Amino acid sequence: GNSVFMEYVKTNSGFDPLPMKNVDFGGGLERIAAAKSNEPDMFLISSFSELKTKLEDMSGTEYTNSQVQTHAYRVIMDHVRAAVFLVSDGVIPSNKDQGYFARRLLRRVIRYGKNLGIKTVFTSELAEVVINEYSKSYPELSNNRDLIIDELSKEEEKFRKTLVKGEKEFEKRFLA
């Protein structure tokens, strides 16, 4: 992990001291679970197993085939899970503020999925796995299932159109 010492809040006039200072050591639940089970790779703990299996099925690749593939899996699993929670909390992919962060996460998932050979819309299928895995502890995921699936699908379809348009433009300019 990494230690982050939080003692100030940014305001319009600068920085003000927080009423309660704290330290975030950056461990995260998955890192702690991996350490407790003596697993050096947190993406091989049980909370990621169904997501990893689904991604292997969709891509026709394996998590441990190569360092490049393993990295792609990690990015996809981590980012799609984060996007599911963001959308459930009301952060809709957009060009502004938190929505832009959600959009960037999803677009990175889509690019890495494309690198793994996934040619169809897939983020909504992975979102279903995340929702099923975490709904017992986070019932809002089940309550917001339709919103999450709809928003991830819309963003992926929009970005895939942008990618196709960019590829066509590249071909026209440089390969014609």
PDB file of N, CA and C in Angstrom, residues 9 26-27 35 43 54 59 64 85 89 94 104 111 122 141 149 175:
ATOM      1  N   VAL A   9      -8.411  20.454   3.221  1.00  0.00           N
ATOM      2  CA  VAL A   9      -9.454  20.433   2.204  1.00  0.00           C
ATOM      3  C   VAL A   9      -9.249  21.665   1.327  1.00  0.00           C
ATOM      4  N   GLY A  26      -3.885   2.935   1.739  1.00  0.00           N
ATOM      5  CA  GLY A  26      -4.014   2.447   0.373  1.00  0.00           C
ATOM      6  C   GLY A  26      -4.069   0.948   0.241  1.00  0.00           C
ATOM      7  N   GLY A  27      -4.348   0.244   1.309  1.00  0.00           N
ATOM      8  CA  GLY A  27      -4.363  -1.214   1.262  1.00  0.00           C
ATOM      9  C   GLY A  27      -5.547  -1.782   0.521  1.00  0.00           C
ATOM     10  N   ALA A  35      -3.341 -10.722   1.025  1.00  0.00           N
ATOM     11  CA  ALA A  35      -2.252 -10.920   1.986  1.00  0.00           C
ATOM     12  C   ALA A  35      -2.637 -11.978   3.022  1.00  0.00           C
ATOM     13  N   PHE A  43      -5.814 -10.135  -7.764  1.00  0.00           N
ATOM     14  CA  PHE A  43      -6.833 -10.442  -8.766  1.00  0.00           C
ATOM     15  C   PHE A  43      -7.121 -11.942  -8.857  1.00  0.00           C
ATOM     16  N   LYS A  54     -15.430 -14.971 -16.601  1.00  0.00           N
ATOM     17  CA  LYS A  54     -16.295 -14.377 -17.636  1.00  0.00           C
ATOM     18  C   LYS A  54     -15.442 -13.701 -18.699  1.00  0.00           C
ATOM     19  N   SER A  59     -13.127 -13.379 -24.117  1.00  0.00           N
ATOM     20  CA  SER A  59     -11.960 -13.022 -24.933  1.00  0.00           C
ATOM     21  C   SER A  59     -11.290 -14.226 -25.588  1.00  0.00           C
ATOM     22  N   THR A  64      -3.318 -15.626 -17.260  1.00  0.00           N
ATOM     23  CA  THR A  64      -1.871 -15.735 -17.062  1.00  0.00           C
ATOM     24  C   THR A  64      -1.097 -16.066 -18.332  1.00  0.00           C
ATOM     25  N   PHE A  85     -19.897   0.761  -9.509  1.00  0.00           N
ATOM     26  CA  PHE A  85     -20.192   1.458  -8.262  1.00  0.00           C
ATOM     27  C   PHE A  85     -20.432   2.950  -8.498  1.00  0.00           C
ATOM     28  N   ASP A  89     -23.909   4.958  -7.764  1.00  0.00           N
ATOM     29  CA  ASP A  89     -23.933   6.138  -6.890  1.00  0.00           C
ATOM     30  C   ASP A  89     -24.373   7.410  -7.602  1.00  0.00           C
ATOM     31  N   SER A  94     -19.975  11.184 -18.694  1.00  0.00           N
ATOM     32  CA  SER A  94     -20.239  12.438 -19.402  1.00  0.00           C
ATOM     33  C   SER A  94     -18.913  13.145 -19.656  1.00  0.00           C
ATOM     34  N   ARG A 104     -13.809   7.977 -18.674  1.00  0.00           N
ATOM     35  CA  ARG A 104     -12.417   7.571 -18.922  1.00  0.00           C
ATOM     36  C   ARG A 104     -12.170   6.130 -18.451  1.00  0.00           C
ATOM     37  N   ARG A 111     -10.968  -0.237 -24.529  1.00  0.00           N
ATOM     38  CA  ARG A 111      -9.721  -0.355 -25.307  1.00  0.00           C
ATOM     39  C   ARG A 111      -8.964  -1.631 -24.937  1.00  0.00           C
ATOM     40  N   PHE A 122     -19.450  -5.585 -24.297  1.00  0.00           N
ATOM     41  CA  PHE A 122     -19.198  -6.546 -23.216  1.00  0.00           C
ATOM     42  C   PHE A 122     -19.255  -5.967 -21.817  1.00  0.00           C
ATOM     43  N   LEU A 141     -26.668  -1.938  -5.615  1.00  0.00           N
ATOM     44  CA  LEU A 141     -26.278  -2.411  -6.950  1.00  0.00           C
ATOM     45  C   LEU A 141     -27.441  -3.140  -7.617  1.00  0.00           C
ATOM     46  N   ILE A 149     -26.549  -1.132 -16.158  1.00  0.00           N
ATOM     47  CA  ILE A 149     -26.424  -1.850 -17.423  1.00  0.00           C
ATOM     48  C   ILE A 149     -26.668  -0.904 -18.589  1.00  0.00           C
ATOM     49  N   LEU A 175      -3.510   5.337 -45.278  1.00  0.00           N
ATOM     50  CA  LEU A 175      -3.356   4.055 -45.980  1.00  0.00           C
ATOM     51  C   LEU A 175      -3.931   4.080 -47.393  1.00  0.00           C
TER      52      LEU A 175
END
